mmCIF file of C-alpha atoms in Angstrom:
data_model
loop_
_atom_site.group_PDB
_atom_site.id
_atom_site.type_symbol
_atom_site.label_atom_id
_atom_site.label_comp_id
_atom_site.label_asym_id
_atom_site.label_seq_id
_atom_site.Cartn_x
_atom_site.Cartn_y
_atom_site.Cartn_z
ATOM 1 C CA MET C 947 -15.290 -238.109 -111.591
ATOM 2 C CA PRO C 948 -17.578 -236.009 -113.701
ATOM 3 C CA TYR C 949 -20.631 -235.617 -112.284
ATOM 4 C CA CYS C 950 -23.982 -233.679 -113.830
ATOM 5 C CA VAL C 951 -26.249 -232.916 -110.861
ATOM 6 C CA VAL C 952 -30.201 -233.209 -112.024
ATOM 7 C CA SER C 953 -33.444 -231.535 -110.280
ATOM 8 C CA HIS C 954 -36.625 -232.323 -111.219
ATOM 9 C CA GLY C 955 -38.469 -232.861 -108.484
ATOM 10 C CA ASP C 956 -40.385 -230.590 -106.223
ATOM 11 C CA PRO C 957 -37.945 -230.442 -103.195
ATOM 12 C CA SER C 958 -41.056 -230.116 -100.589
ATOM 13 C CA ALA C 959 -41.992 -232.202 -98.167
ATOM 14 C CA ALA C 960 -45.152 -233.337 -99.826
ATOM 15 C CA ALA C 961 -43.121 -234.120 -102.769
ATOM 16 C CA ALA C 962 -40.972 -236.273 -101.016
ATOM 17 C CA ALA C 963 -43.923 -238.088 -99.287
ATOM 18 C CA ALA C 964 -44.912 -238.914 -102.631
ATOM 19 C CA GLY C 965 -41.738 -240.502 -103.753
ATOM 20 C CA GLU C 966 -40.593 -238.006 -106.121
ATOM 21 C CA GLU C 967 -36.703 -237.029 -106.016
ATOM 22 C CA GLY C 968 -34.439 -234.323 -105.414
ATOM 23 C CA ASP C 969 -31.190 -234.193 -106.736
ATOM 24 C CA VAL C 970 -29.749 -236.988 -109.015
ATOM 25 C CA ARG C 971 -26.225 -237.362 -110.176
ATOM 26 C CA ILE C 972 -25.565 -238.418 -113.754
ATOM 27 C CA PHE C 973 -22.035 -239.663 -114.071
ATOM 28 C CA TYR C 974 -20.430 -239.057 -117.707
ATOM 29 C CA GLN C 975 -17.474 -239.362 -119.872
ATOM 30 C CA ARG C 976 -16.576 -237.371 -122.842
ATOM 31 C CA TYR C 977 -14.040 -238.592 -125.554
ATOM 32 C CA GLY C 978 -12.452 -236.393 -128.544
ATOM 33 C CA HIS C 979 -12.450 -232.859 -129.466
ATOM 34 C CA GLY C 980 -14.106 -230.756 -132.233
ATOM 35 C CA GLY C 981 -17.317 -229.049 -133.080
ATOM 36 C CA THR C 982 -19.414 -231.817 -133.927
ATOM 37 C CA LYS C 983 -21.224 -232.903 -130.785
ATOM 38 C CA VAL C 984 -22.601 -236.710 -129.908
ATOM 39 C CA LEU C 985 -24.514 -237.311 -127.118
ATOM 40 C CA LEU C 986 -24.886 -241.772 -126.774
ATOM 41 C CA ILE C 987 -27.857 -242.720 -124.762
ATOM 42 C CA ILE C 988 -27.391 -246.332 -123.696
ATOM 43 C CA GLY C 989 -30.300 -248.855 -123.127
ATOM 44 C CA PHE C 990 -31.494 -250.974 -120.377
ATOM 45 C CA ALA C 991 -29.024 -252.097 -118.052
ATOM 46 C CA GLY C 992 -26.090 -250.734 -119.490
ATOM 47 C CA THR C 993 -23.492 -248.537 -118.940
ATOM 48 C CA HIS C 994 -21.612 -245.880 -120.768
ATOM 49 C CA GLU C 995 -18.783 -248.544 -121.525
ATOM 50 C CA SER C 996 -21.195 -250.171 -123.945
ATOM 51 C CA TRP C 997 -20.561 -247.201 -126.637
ATOM 52 C CA GLY C 998 -16.869 -248.040 -126.441
ATOM 53 C CA PRO C 999 -17.110 -249.359 -130.184
ATOM 54 C CA GLN C 1000 -18.467 -246.129 -131.613
ATOM 55 C CA VAL C 1001 -16.283 -244.019 -129.158
ATOM 56 C CA LYS C 1002 -13.768 -245.239 -131.116
ATOM 57 C CA GLY C 1003 -14.732 -245.281 -134.609
ATOM 58 C CA LEU C 1004 -16.596 -241.534 -133.881
ATOM 59 C CA THR C 1005 -13.340 -240.027 -132.409
ATOM 60 C CA GLY C 1006 -10.246 -242.336 -132.672
ATOM 61 C CA ALA C 1007 -10.205 -242.014 -128.935
ATOM 62 C CA VAL C 1008 -9.974 -244.619 -126.115
ATOM 63 C CA GLU C 1009 -9.492 -242.634 -123.117
ATOM 64 C CA PRO C 1010 -11.613 -239.780 -121.776
ATOM 65 C CA VAL C 1011 -10.699 -236.238 -122.141
ATOM 66 C CA ASP C 1012 -8.960 -234.382 -119.016
ATOM 67 C CA GLU C 1013 -12.345 -232.762 -117.113
ATOM 68 C CA GLU C 1014 -10.125 -229.899 -116.450
ATOM 69 C CA SER C 1015 -10.683 -228.838 -120.486
ATOM 70 C CA PRO C 1016 -13.460 -226.787 -121.860
ATOM 71 C CA ALA C 1017 -16.474 -228.274 -122.777
ATOM 72 C CA GLY C 1018 -18.396 -225.501 -124.522
ATOM 73 C CA ASP C 1019 -20.309 -225.679 -127.671
ATOM 74 C CA ASP C 1020 -17.332 -224.443 -130.037
ATOM 75 C CA GLY C 1021 -19.168 -225.294 -133.550
ATOM 76 C CA ALA C 1022 -15.878 -224.047 -135.142
ATOM 77 C CA ALA C 1023 -13.371 -225.604 -132.791
ATOM 78 C CA GLY C 1024 -12.334 -227.937 -135.633
ATOM 79 C CA GLU C 1025 -13.172 -231.159 -137.887
ATOM 80 C CA GLY C 1026 -12.965 -233.641 -134.854
ATOM 81 C CA ALA C 1027 -16.147 -234.621 -133.009
ATOM 82 C CA GLU C 1028 -16.633 -234.670 -129.135
ATOM 83 C CA VAL C 1029 -18.650 -237.603 -128.122
ATOM 84 C CA CYS C 1030 -20.569 -237.791 -124.367
ATOM 85 C CA CYS C 1031 -21.762 -240.720 -123.069
ATOM 86 C CA PHE C 1032 -23.131 -241.577 -119.958
ATOM 87 C CA ASP C 1033 -24.848 -244.346 -117.046
ATOM 88 C CA ASN C 1034 -28.336 -243.906 -117.093
ATOM 89 C CA ARG C 1035 -30.272 -243.199 -113.444
ATOM 90 C CA GLY C 1036 -30.392 -246.647 -112.158
ATOM 91 C CA ILE C 1037 -27.268 -247.742 -113.210
ATOM 92 C CA GLY C 1038 -23.414 -247.708 -112.634
ATOM 93 C CA ARG C 1039 -21.861 -245.113 -110.908
ATOM 94 C CA SER C 1040 -25.112 -242.642 -111.518
ATOM 95 C CA SER C 1041 -27.424 -242.169 -108.587
ATOM 96 C CA VAL C 1042 -30.522 -245.033 -108.140
ATOM 97 C CA PRO C 1043 -33.822 -243.425 -107.225
ATOM 98 C CA PRO C 1044 -35.748 -245.965 -105.085
ATOM 99 C CA HIS C 1045 -39.319 -245.737 -106.729
ATOM 100 C CA LYS C 1046 -40.164 -246.674 -110.122
ATOM 101 C CA SER C 1047 -41.899 -243.637 -110.688
ATOM 102 C CA GLN C 1048 -38.829 -241.756 -110.986
ATOM 103 C CA TYR C 1049 -37.816 -244.031 -114.089
ATOM 104 C CA THR C 1050 -39.864 -242.781 -117.183
ATOM 105 C CA THR C 1051 -38.780 -242.122 -120.545
ATOM 106 C CA VAL C 1052 -39.909 -238.429 -119.904
ATOM 107 C CA ILE C 1053 -37.549 -237.833 -117.217
ATOM 108 C CA MET C 1054 -34.897 -239.821 -118.410
ATOM 109 C CA ALA C 1055 -34.831 -237.506 -121.621
ATOM 110 C CA LYS C 1056 -34.747 -234.464 -119.174
ATOM 111 C CA ASP C 1057 -31.763 -235.938 -117.597
ATOM 112 C CA ALA C 1058 -30.062 -235.886 -121.403
ATOM 113 C CA LEU C 1059 -31.177 -232.511 -121.622
ATOM 114 C CA ALA C 1060 -29.446 -231.238 -118.285
ATOM 115 C CA LEU C 1061 -26.207 -233.199 -119.497
ATOM 116 C CA MET C 1062 -26.124 -231.065 -122.928
ATOM 117 C CA ASP C 1063 -27.059 -227.826 -120.876
ATOM 118 C CA HIS C 1064 -24.140 -228.810 -117.940
ATOM 119 C CA LEU C 1065 -21.681 -229.320 -121.084
ATOM 120 C CA GLY C 1066 -22.532 -226.476 -122.701
ATOM 121 C CA TRP C 1067 -23.801 -227.645 -125.762
ATOM 122 C CA ARG C 1068 -26.732 -225.896 -127.776
ATOM 123 C CA LYS C 1069 -27.398 -229.215 -130.373
ATOM 124 C CA ALA C 1070 -26.010 -232.092 -130.435
ATOM 125 C CA HIS C 1071 -26.471 -235.749 -133.058
ATOM 126 C CA VAL C 1072 -28.692 -237.628 -130.577
ATOM 127 C CA PHE C 1073 -27.806 -241.387 -130.680
ATOM 128 C CA GLY C 1074 -29.546 -244.413 -128.721
ATOM 129 C CA HIS C 1075 -29.590 -248.084 -128.373
ATOM 130 C CA SER C 1076 -32.450 -250.017 -126.855
ATOM 131 C CA MET C 1077 -34.309 -248.326 -123.954
ATOM 132 C CA GLY C 1078 -31.601 -245.453 -124.889
ATOM 133 C CA SER C 1079 -33.749 -244.965 -128.412
ATOM 134 C CA MET C 1080 -36.886 -244.620 -126.541
ATOM 135 C CA ILE C 1081 -34.776 -241.826 -124.641
ATOM 136 C CA ALA C 1082 -33.500 -240.451 -127.423
ATOM 137 C CA SER C 1083 -37.029 -240.224 -129.276
ATOM 138 C CA LYS C 1084 -38.779 -238.586 -126.212
ATOM 139 C CA LEU C 1085 -35.629 -235.713 -126.523
ATOM 140 C CA ALA C 1086 -36.242 -235.228 -129.696
ATOM 141 C CA ALA C 1087 -40.508 -234.951 -129.324
ATOM 142 C CA ILE C 1088 -39.302 -232.588 -126.048
ATOM 143 C CA ALA C 1089 -36.909 -230.307 -127.648
ATOM 144 C CA PRO C 1090 -36.270 -230.874 -131.411
ATOM 145 C CA GLU C 1091 -34.254 -227.829 -131.638
ATOM 146 C CA ARG C 1092 -31.529 -229.383 -129.858
ATOM 147 C CA VAL C 1093 -31.424 -232.235 -132.091
ATOM 148 C CA ALA C 1094 -28.866 -232.137 -134.850
ATOM 149 C CA SER C 1095 -29.553 -235.779 -136.407
ATOM 150 C CA LEU C 1096 -31.301 -238.974 -134.247
ATOM 151 C CA ALA C 1097 -29.932 -242.617 -134.531
ATOM 152 C CA LEU C 1098 -32.309 -245.391 -133.067
ATOM 153 C CA LEU C 1099 -30.438 -248.433 -132.417
ATOM 154 C CA ASN C 1100 -32.792 -251.717 -132.237
ATOM 155 C CA THR C 1101 -35.343 -249.931 -131.120
ATOM 156 C CA THR C 1102 -38.997 -250.648 -130.402
ATOM 157 C CA GLY C 1103 -42.222 -248.395 -129.574
ATOM 158 C CA GLY C 1104 -42.096 -249.406 -125.481
ATOM 159 C CA GLY C 1105 -45.199 -251.554 -123.751
ATOM 160 C CA TYR C 1106 -45.786 -254.680 -125.197
ATOM 161 C CA GLN C 1107 -43.535 -254.054 -128.007
ATOM 162 C CA CYS C 1108 -40.377 -254.848 -125.687
ATOM 163 C CA ILE C 1109 -42.089 -258.174 -124.946
ATOM 164 C CA PRO C 1110 -39.579 -260.610 -127.155
ATOM 165 C CA LYS C 1111 -41.306 -263.401 -129.517
ATOM 166 C CA ILE C 1112 -42.526 -266.102 -127.539
ATOM 167 C CA ASP C 1113 -40.385 -269.420 -128.484
ATOM 168 C CA TRP C 1114 -38.175 -271.917 -126.302
ATOM 169 C CA GLN C 1115 -34.986 -269.860 -126.871
ATOM 170 C CA THR C 1116 -36.433 -266.839 -125.329
ATOM 171 C CA ILE C 1117 -38.301 -268.784 -122.448
ATOM 172 C CA SER C 1118 -34.467 -270.289 -121.654
ATOM 173 C CA LEU C 1119 -33.038 -266.913 -121.858
ATOM 174 C CA ALA C 1120 -35.766 -265.507 -119.533
ATOM 175 C CA CYS C 1121 -35.633 -268.277 -116.791
ATOM 176 C CA ARG C 1122 -31.038 -268.295 -117.157
ATOM 177 C CA PHE C 1123 -31.729 -264.234 -116.572
ATOM 178 C CA LEU C 1124 -33.943 -264.603 -113.111
ATOM 179 C CA ARG C 1125 -31.786 -267.288 -111.988
ATOM 180 C CA ALA C 1126 -28.701 -265.332 -112.700
ATOM 181 C CA ARG C 1127 -27.259 -264.275 -109.132
ATOM 182 C CA THR C 1128 -23.640 -263.567 -109.899
ATOM 183 C CA PRO C 1129 -21.364 -262.143 -112.683
ATOM 184 C CA GLU C 1130 -20.594 -265.082 -114.417
ATOM 185 C CA GLN C 1131 -23.847 -266.333 -114.381
ATOM 186 C CA ARG C 1132 -25.193 -262.932 -115.743
ATOM 187 C CA ALA C 1133 -22.622 -263.069 -118.400
ATOM 188 C CA GLY C 1134 -23.609 -266.127 -120.021
ATOM 189 C CA VAL C 1135 -27.168 -264.834 -120.257
ATOM 190 C CA ASP C 1136 -25.840 -261.564 -121.620
ATOM 191 C CA LEU C 1137 -23.815 -263.196 -124.718
ATOM 192 C CA ASP C 1138 -26.578 -265.027 -125.995
ATOM 193 C CA VAL C 1139 -28.983 -262.192 -125.358
ATOM 194 C CA HIS C 1140 -26.600 -259.592 -127.060
ATOM 195 C CA TYR C 1141 -25.254 -261.615 -129.931
ATOM 196 C CA THR C 1142 -26.197 -264.154 -132.509
ATOM 197 C CA ARG C 1143 -24.559 -267.807 -132.132
ATOM 198 C CA GLU C 1144 -22.835 -267.744 -135.219
ATOM 199 C CA TYR C 1145 -20.332 -264.608 -133.877
ATOM 200 C CA LEU C 1146 -19.933 -265.938 -130.676
ATOM 201 C CA ASP C 1147 -18.428 -269.203 -131.913
ATOM 202 C CA GLU C 1148 -16.130 -267.326 -134.283
ATOM 203 C CA ILE C 1149 -12.272 -268.628 -133.919
ATOM 204 C CA VAL C 1150 -10.089 -265.583 -132.802
ATOM 205 C CA GLY C 1151 -7.195 -266.705 -132.036
ATOM 206 C CA SER C 1152 -7.295 -269.733 -129.743
ATOM 207 C CA ASN C 1153 -10.096 -268.876 -128.381
ATOM 208 C CA THR C 1154 -13.844 -268.703 -129.511
ATOM 209 C CA ARG C 1155 -15.566 -265.158 -129.453
ATOM 210 C CA ARG C 1156 -17.528 -266.225 -126.978
ATOM 211 C CA GLN C 1157 -14.764 -267.362 -124.107
ATOM 212 C CA MET C 1158 -12.749 -263.749 -124.678
ATOM 213 C CA LEU C 1159 -16.357 -261.680 -124.664
ATOM 214 C CA TYR C 1160 -17.238 -263.741 -121.165
ATOM 215 C CA GLN C 1161 -14.213 -262.430 -119.395
ATOM 216 C CA GLU C 1162 -14.968 -259.258 -120.577
ATOM 217 C CA TYR C 1163 -18.272 -259.618 -119.344
ATOM 218 C CA VAL C 1164 -18.175 -261.013 -115.752
ATOM 219 C CA LYS C 1165 -14.972 -258.343 -115.044
ATOM 220 C CA GLY C 1166 -17.418 -255.366 -116.405
ATOM 221 C CA LEU C 1167 -20.156 -257.095 -113.845
ATOM 222 C CA SER C 1168 -17.795 -257.501 -110.918
ATOM 223 C CA SER C 1169 -16.191 -254.370 -111.173
ATOM 224 C CA CYS C 1170 -19.395 -252.013 -111.705
ATOM 225 C CA GLY C 1171 -21.229 -254.319 -109.394
ATOM 226 C CA MET C 1172 -24.683 -256.314 -110.266
ATOM 227 C CA GLN C 1173 -27.923 -253.576 -111.391
ATOM 228 C CA SER C 1174 -29.632 -252.788 -108.394
ATOM 229 C CA ARG C 1175 -33.627 -253.849 -107.405
ATOM 230 C CA HIS C 1176 -34.272 -250.164 -107.601
ATOM 231 C CA GLY C 1177 -32.425 -249.712 -110.780
ATOM 232 C CA TYR C 1178 -33.492 -253.081 -112.752
ATOM 233 C CA GLU C 1179 -37.514 -252.190 -112.021
ATOM 234 C CA GLY C 1180 -37.283 -248.826 -112.584
ATOM 235 C CA GLN C 1181 -35.801 -248.983 -115.900
ATOM 236 C CA LEU C 1182 -38.245 -251.262 -116.529
ATOM 237 C CA ASN C 1183 -41.067 -249.232 -115.954
ATOM 238 C CA ALA C 1184 -39.266 -247.075 -118.270
ATOM 239 C CA CYS C 1185 -39.477 -249.258 -121.069
ATOM 240 C CA TRP C 1186 -43.037 -250.501 -120.001
ATOM 241 C CA THR C 1187 -44.522 -247.158 -120.042
ATOM 242 C CA HIS C 1188 -42.747 -245.465 -122.715
ATOM 243 C CA LYS C 1189 -44.980 -244.712 -125.949
ATOM 244 C CA LEU C 1190 -44.772 -242.128 -128.608
ATOM 245 C CA THR C 1191 -47.798 -240.272 -129.454
ATOM 246 C CA GLN C 1192 -48.977 -239.202 -132.957
ATOM 247 C CA LYS C 1193 -48.711 -235.415 -132.051
ATOM 248 C CA GLU C 1194 -44.671 -236.766 -131.110
ATOM 249 C CA LEU C 1195 -44.047 -238.339 -134.050
ATOM 250 C CA ASP C 1196 -45.356 -235.860 -135.973
ATOM 251 C CA ARG C 1197 -43.207 -233.483 -134.190
ATOM 252 C CA ILE C 1198 -40.051 -235.771 -134.593
ATOM 253 C CA ARG C 1199 -40.494 -236.151 -138.378
ATOM 254 C CA SER C 1200 -41.698 -232.383 -139.291
ATOM 255 C CA SER C 1201 -38.761 -230.948 -137.399
ATOM 256 C CA GLY C 1202 -36.484 -231.169 -140.083
ATOM 257 C CA PHE C 1203 -33.457 -233.326 -139.073
ATOM 258 C CA LEU C 1204 -32.516 -236.743 -140.346
ATOM 259 C CA ILE C 1205 -33.158 -239.909 -138.555
ATOM 260 C CA LEU C 1206 -31.197 -243.282 -138.958
ATOM 261 C CA VAL C 1207 -33.065 -246.605 -137.844
ATOM 262 C CA ILE C 1208 -30.330 -249.248 -137.315
ATOM 263 C CA HIS C 1209 -31.562 -252.841 -136.262
ATOM 264 C CA GLY C 1210 -30.102 -256.431 -136.280
ATOM 265 C CA ARG C 1211 -32.346 -259.331 -138.100
ATOM 266 C CA ASP C 1212 -31.198 -261.697 -135.402
ATOM 267 C CA ASP C 1213 -32.326 -259.683 -132.232
ATOM 268 C CA VAL C 1214 -34.128 -261.665 -129.349
ATOM 269 C CA VAL C 1215 -35.364 -258.834 -127.471
ATOM 270 C CA ALA C 1216 -36.463 -256.260 -129.758
ATOM 271 C CA GLN C 1217 -38.353 -257.315 -132.886
ATOM 272 C CA LEU C 1218 -37.466 -256.431 -136.480
ATOM 273 C CA TYR C 1219 -41.045 -255.846 -137.243
ATOM 274 C CA HIS C 1220 -41.218 -252.864 -134.620
ATOM 275 C CA ALA C 1221 -38.674 -250.862 -135.877
ATOM 276 C CA ARG C 1222 -39.515 -251.236 -139.744
ATOM 277 C CA ARG C 1223 -43.269 -249.887 -138.346
ATOM 278 C CA LEU C 1224 -41.569 -247.149 -136.441
ATOM 279 C CA ALA C 1225 -38.988 -245.907 -139.447
ATOM 280 C CA GLU C 1226 -42.051 -245.894 -141.710
ATOM 281 C CA LYS C 1227 -44.119 -243.812 -139.250
ATOM 282 C CA LEU C 1228 -40.979 -241.563 -138.943
ATOM 283 C CA GLN C 1229 -40.405 -240.951 -143.119
ATOM 284 C CA PRO C 1230 -39.915 -239.264 -145.090
ATOM 285 C CA ALA C 1231 -37.017 -238.377 -142.325
ATOM 286 C CA ALA C 1232 -36.193 -241.816 -141.558
ATOM 287 C CA LYS C 1233 -33.583 -244.476 -143.043
ATOM 288 C CA LEU C 1234 -33.748 -247.849 -142.149
ATOM 289 C CA VAL C 1235 -30.406 -250.272 -142.289
ATOM 290 C CA GLU C 1236 -30.956 -253.995 -141.627
ATOM 291 C CA LEU C 1237 -28.163 -255.999 -140.479
ATOM 292 C CA HIS C 1238 -27.133 -259.224 -139.884
ATOM 293 C CA GLY C 1239 -26.807 -259.371 -135.725
ATOM 294 C CA GLY C 1240 -28.276 -259.835 -132.516
ATOM 295 C CA HIS C 1241 -29.342 -257.071 -130.182
ATOM 296 C CA LEU C 1242 -26.038 -255.404 -129.444
ATOM 297 C CA VAL C 1243 -25.347 -255.183 -133.214
ATOM 298 C CA SER C 1244 -23.375 -252.198 -132.510
ATOM 299 C CA HIS C 1245 -20.621 -254.521 -131.406
ATOM 300 C CA GLU C 1246 -21.401 -257.153 -133.600
ATOM 301 C CA ARG C 1247 -21.201 -255.123 -136.688
ATOM 302 C CA THR C 1248 -19.422 -252.318 -135.563
ATOM 303 C CA ALA C 1249 -17.752 -250.791 -138.769
ATOM 304 C CA GLU C 1250 -21.100 -250.901 -140.966
ATOM 305 C CA VAL C 1251 -22.643 -249.367 -137.764
ATOM 306 C CA ASN C 1252 -20.364 -246.868 -137.744
ATOM 307 C CA MET C 1253 -20.085 -246.106 -141.234
ATOM 308 C CA SER C 1254 -23.560 -245.665 -141.045
ATOM 309 C CA LEU C 1255 -23.826 -242.970 -138.352
ATOM 310 C CA MET C 1256 -20.864 -241.036 -139.632
ATOM 311 C CA GLU C 1257 -22.829 -240.810 -142.917
ATOM 312 C CA MET C 1258 -25.291 -239.766 -141.391
ATOM 313 C CA ILE C 1259 -23.367 -237.052 -139.367
ATOM 314 C CA LYS C 1260 -21.801 -235.824 -142.714
ATOM 315 C CA ALA C 1261 -25.318 -235.988 -145.010
ATOM 316 C CA SER C 1262 -26.524 -233.535 -141.725
ATOM 317 C CA LYS C 1263 -23.425 -231.040 -142.110
ATOM 318 C CA SER C 1264 -24.071 -231.121 -146.006
ATOM 319 C CA ASN C 1265 -27.914 -230.066 -145.680
ATOM 320 C CA THR C 1266 -28.963 -233.153 -147.388
ATOM 321 C CA ASP C 1267 -33.116 -232.903 -148.482
ATOM 322 C CA GLN C 1268 -35.196 -235.748 -146.177
ATOM 323 C CA GLY C 1269 -36.735 -236.859 -149.609
ATOM 324 C CA GLU C 1270 -32.696 -238.184 -150.362
ATOM 325 C CA TRP C 1271 -31.890 -239.657 -147.162
ATOM 326 C CA SER C 1272 -35.018 -241.715 -146.858
ATOM 327 C CA ASN C 1273 -34.742 -245.343 -148.095
ATOM 328 C CA LEU C 1274 -38.535 -245.977 -147.408
ATOM 329 C CA PRO C 1275 -41.117 -246.002 -149.785
ATOM 330 C CA LYS C 1276 -43.113 -242.371 -150.027
ATOM 331 C CA LYS C 1277 -46.060 -242.182 -148.218
ATOM 332 C CA SER C 1278 -47.521 -240.729 -151.613
ATOM 333 C CA ASP C 1279 -46.754 -243.615 -153.116
ATOM 334 C CA ASP C 1280 -48.052 -245.446 -150.524
ATOM 335 C CA GLN C 1281 -51.529 -243.737 -150.378
ATOM 336 C CA LEU C 1282 -51.687 -244.076 -154.246
ATOM 337 C CA LEU C 1283 -51.405 -247.875 -153.545
ATOM 338 C CA ALA C 1284 -54.183 -248.196 -150.994
ATOM 339 C CA GLY C 1285 -56.564 -245.784 -153.204
ATOM 340 C CA SER C 1286 -56.344 -248.058 -156.085
ATOM 341 C CA ASP C 1287 -57.104 -251.202 -153.906
ATOM 342 C CA SER C 1288 -59.179 -250.490 -150.901
ATOM 343 C CA ARG C 1289 -59.616 -254.387 -150.023
ATOM 344 C CA LEU C 1290 -56.026 -254.657 -149.520
ATOM 345 C CA ALA C 1291 -55.988 -251.707 -147.309
ATOM 346 C CA LYS C 1292 -58.431 -253.165 -145.057
ATOM 347 C CA ARG C 1293 -56.772 -256.537 -145.114
ATOM 348 C CA GLU C 1294 -53.826 -255.095 -143.949
ATOM 349 C CA CYS C 1295 -55.688 -252.789 -140.906
ATOM 350 C CA ASN C 1296 -57.158 -256.253 -139.946
ATOM 351 C CA ILE C 1297 -53.624 -257.939 -140.074
ATOM 352 C CA ILE C 1298 -52.348 -255.156 -137.896
ATOM 353 C CA VAL C 1299 -55.060 -255.607 -135.041
ATOM 354 C CA ILE C 1300 -54.679 -259.163 -135.149
ATOM 355 C CA TYR C 1301 -51.428 -258.478 -134.606
ATOM 356 C CA ASN C 1302 -51.752 -256.218 -131.503
ATOM 357 C CA LEU C 1303 -53.920 -258.221 -129.912
ATOM 358 C CA LEU C 1304 -51.607 -261.130 -130.305
ATOM 359 C CA GLY C 1305 -48.691 -258.770 -128.527
ATOM 360 C CA LYS C 1306 -51.080 -258.662 -125.666
ATOM 361 C CA LEU C 1307 -51.575 -262.187 -125.393
ATOM 362 C CA GLN C 1308 -47.564 -262.769 -125.451
ATOM 363 C CA LEU C 1309 -47.547 -260.327 -122.441
ATOM 364 C CA ILE C 1310 -50.573 -262.167 -120.684
ATOM 365 C CA LEU C 1311 -48.886 -265.531 -121.302
ATOM 366 C CA LEU C 1312 -45.268 -264.200 -119.976
ATOM 367 C CA PHE C 1313 -47.094 -262.935 -117.088
ATOM 368 C CA PHE C 1314 -48.448 -266.360 -116.330
ATOM 369 C CA PHE C 1315 -45.421 -267.934 -117.250
ATOM 370 C CA GLY C 1316 -43.070 -265.563 -114.634
ATOM 371 C CA VAL C 1317 -45.722 -266.430 -111.645
ATOM 372 C CA PHE C 1318 -45.362 -270.164 -112.714
ATOM 373 C CA TYR C 1319 -41.700 -270.132 -112.546
ATOM 374 C CA ILE C 1320 -41.909 -268.041 -108.795
ATOM 375 C CA ILE C 1321 -44.151 -270.500 -107.294
ATOM 376 C CA LEU C 1322 -42.052 -273.474 -108.803
ATOM 377 C CA GLU C 1323 -38.879 -271.756 -107.046
ATOM 378 C CA HIS C 1324 -40.835 -271.211 -103.840
ATOM 379 C CA ALA C 1325 -42.192 -274.866 -103.837
ATOM 380 C CA ARG C 1326 -38.691 -276.394 -104.165
ATOM 381 C CA ARG C 1327 -37.387 -273.965 -101.768
ATOM 382 C CA VAL C 1328 -40.137 -275.236 -99.001
ATOM 383 C CA LEU C 1329 -39.909 -278.967 -100.005
ATOM 384 C CA ARG C 1330 -35.971 -278.687 -99.364
ATOM 385 C CA VAL C 1331 -36.872 -277.077 -95.922
ATOM 386 C CA LEU C 1332 -39.136 -280.259 -95.062
ATOM 387 C CA LYS C 1333 -37.292 -282.816 -96.602
ATOM 388 C CA PRO C 1334 -37.239 -285.079 -93.878
ATOM 389 C CA VAL C 1335 -34.175 -286.676 -92.427
ATOM 390 C CA ARG C 1336 -33.674 -290.512 -92.153
ATOM 391 C CA VAL C 1337 -32.902 -291.947 -89.126
ATOM 392 C CA SER C 1338 -30.995 -295.232 -89.085
ATOM 393 C CA ALA C 1339 -32.474 -298.083 -86.755
ATOM 394 C CA THR C 1340 -29.223 -298.463 -84.759
ATOM 395 C CA SER C 1341 -29.470 -295.023 -83.165
ATOM 396 C CA LEU C 1342 -32.758 -295.564 -81.879
#
């Protein structure tokens, strides 16, 4: 099987005692052939198979290439595309390091860079979804010279921005997710997280799309197994600790490659507001595409997403100017507007401060809700054990 062996940690005994890893094996698959190289980075609790619609759209292939065939930076090898997708550490067939400290978006970006080295790719179009977009943005900040273009799908800035909008729907989904112990239970939750209800209720043949996808999800979860506790906690840690500094944002924005931010308007996991803000911070290099869809907008609106990705690849090859690429207001226009009305600028600043405080309040409420839920479940188990047994009078 195709693996890339990554070694970030110090192999000494002191490093082992501190919880640092030695070698980590990253499972990957390659599809298609050609001079255009595309690296796909999947998100939290997802495997490389989640990129299926994009692999097919970019290469026309559904089966991975034979690993005996050469994998190099054949820039003049033709007009086709070679796509590589992989399982992040902590999921699928890749290694599952036991310590949370071994999972950060920086470490996982270095995993992706090591994979590019393993494949012999000097540069690639880097596309990431959800947590994968956080990893992709870190990769772009660490090694911008390795990035031909950058696509961030259903992205956030990490930390408290990972908290979904608090309402009864998300609370219900959180409860179901925490209680899911079987592939069947987890599949039902994942469908409601990934897609809009409208999409799931569509009739396809004699069944609804929900019924069709449910069987696929159960099959996938059963074959790969549920994510381990170490992998789940580690990848969650990577999301919570992710942050792009102003220096990193400046480096990405000024590196010359085109950036595409794609988001589903009905995403219940990653809020659209944060994607818009990130796109604004990355202008003039960024284009924002909003589509009707959920967290897996890449599946729900496959044709539109693939068309946007291929459009960016084509624009990058033709050296399209960033100003022509971006569909966001130019910074200079915003600055002139702010200068003409300072009160409006101050009001906007206050709104941002209040929003940030509300975001932290959401985190606190979610924490207390989680604690309350755990205590309630524990109390139910205790009561079940202590429940008195009735003894009939005739048995005395």
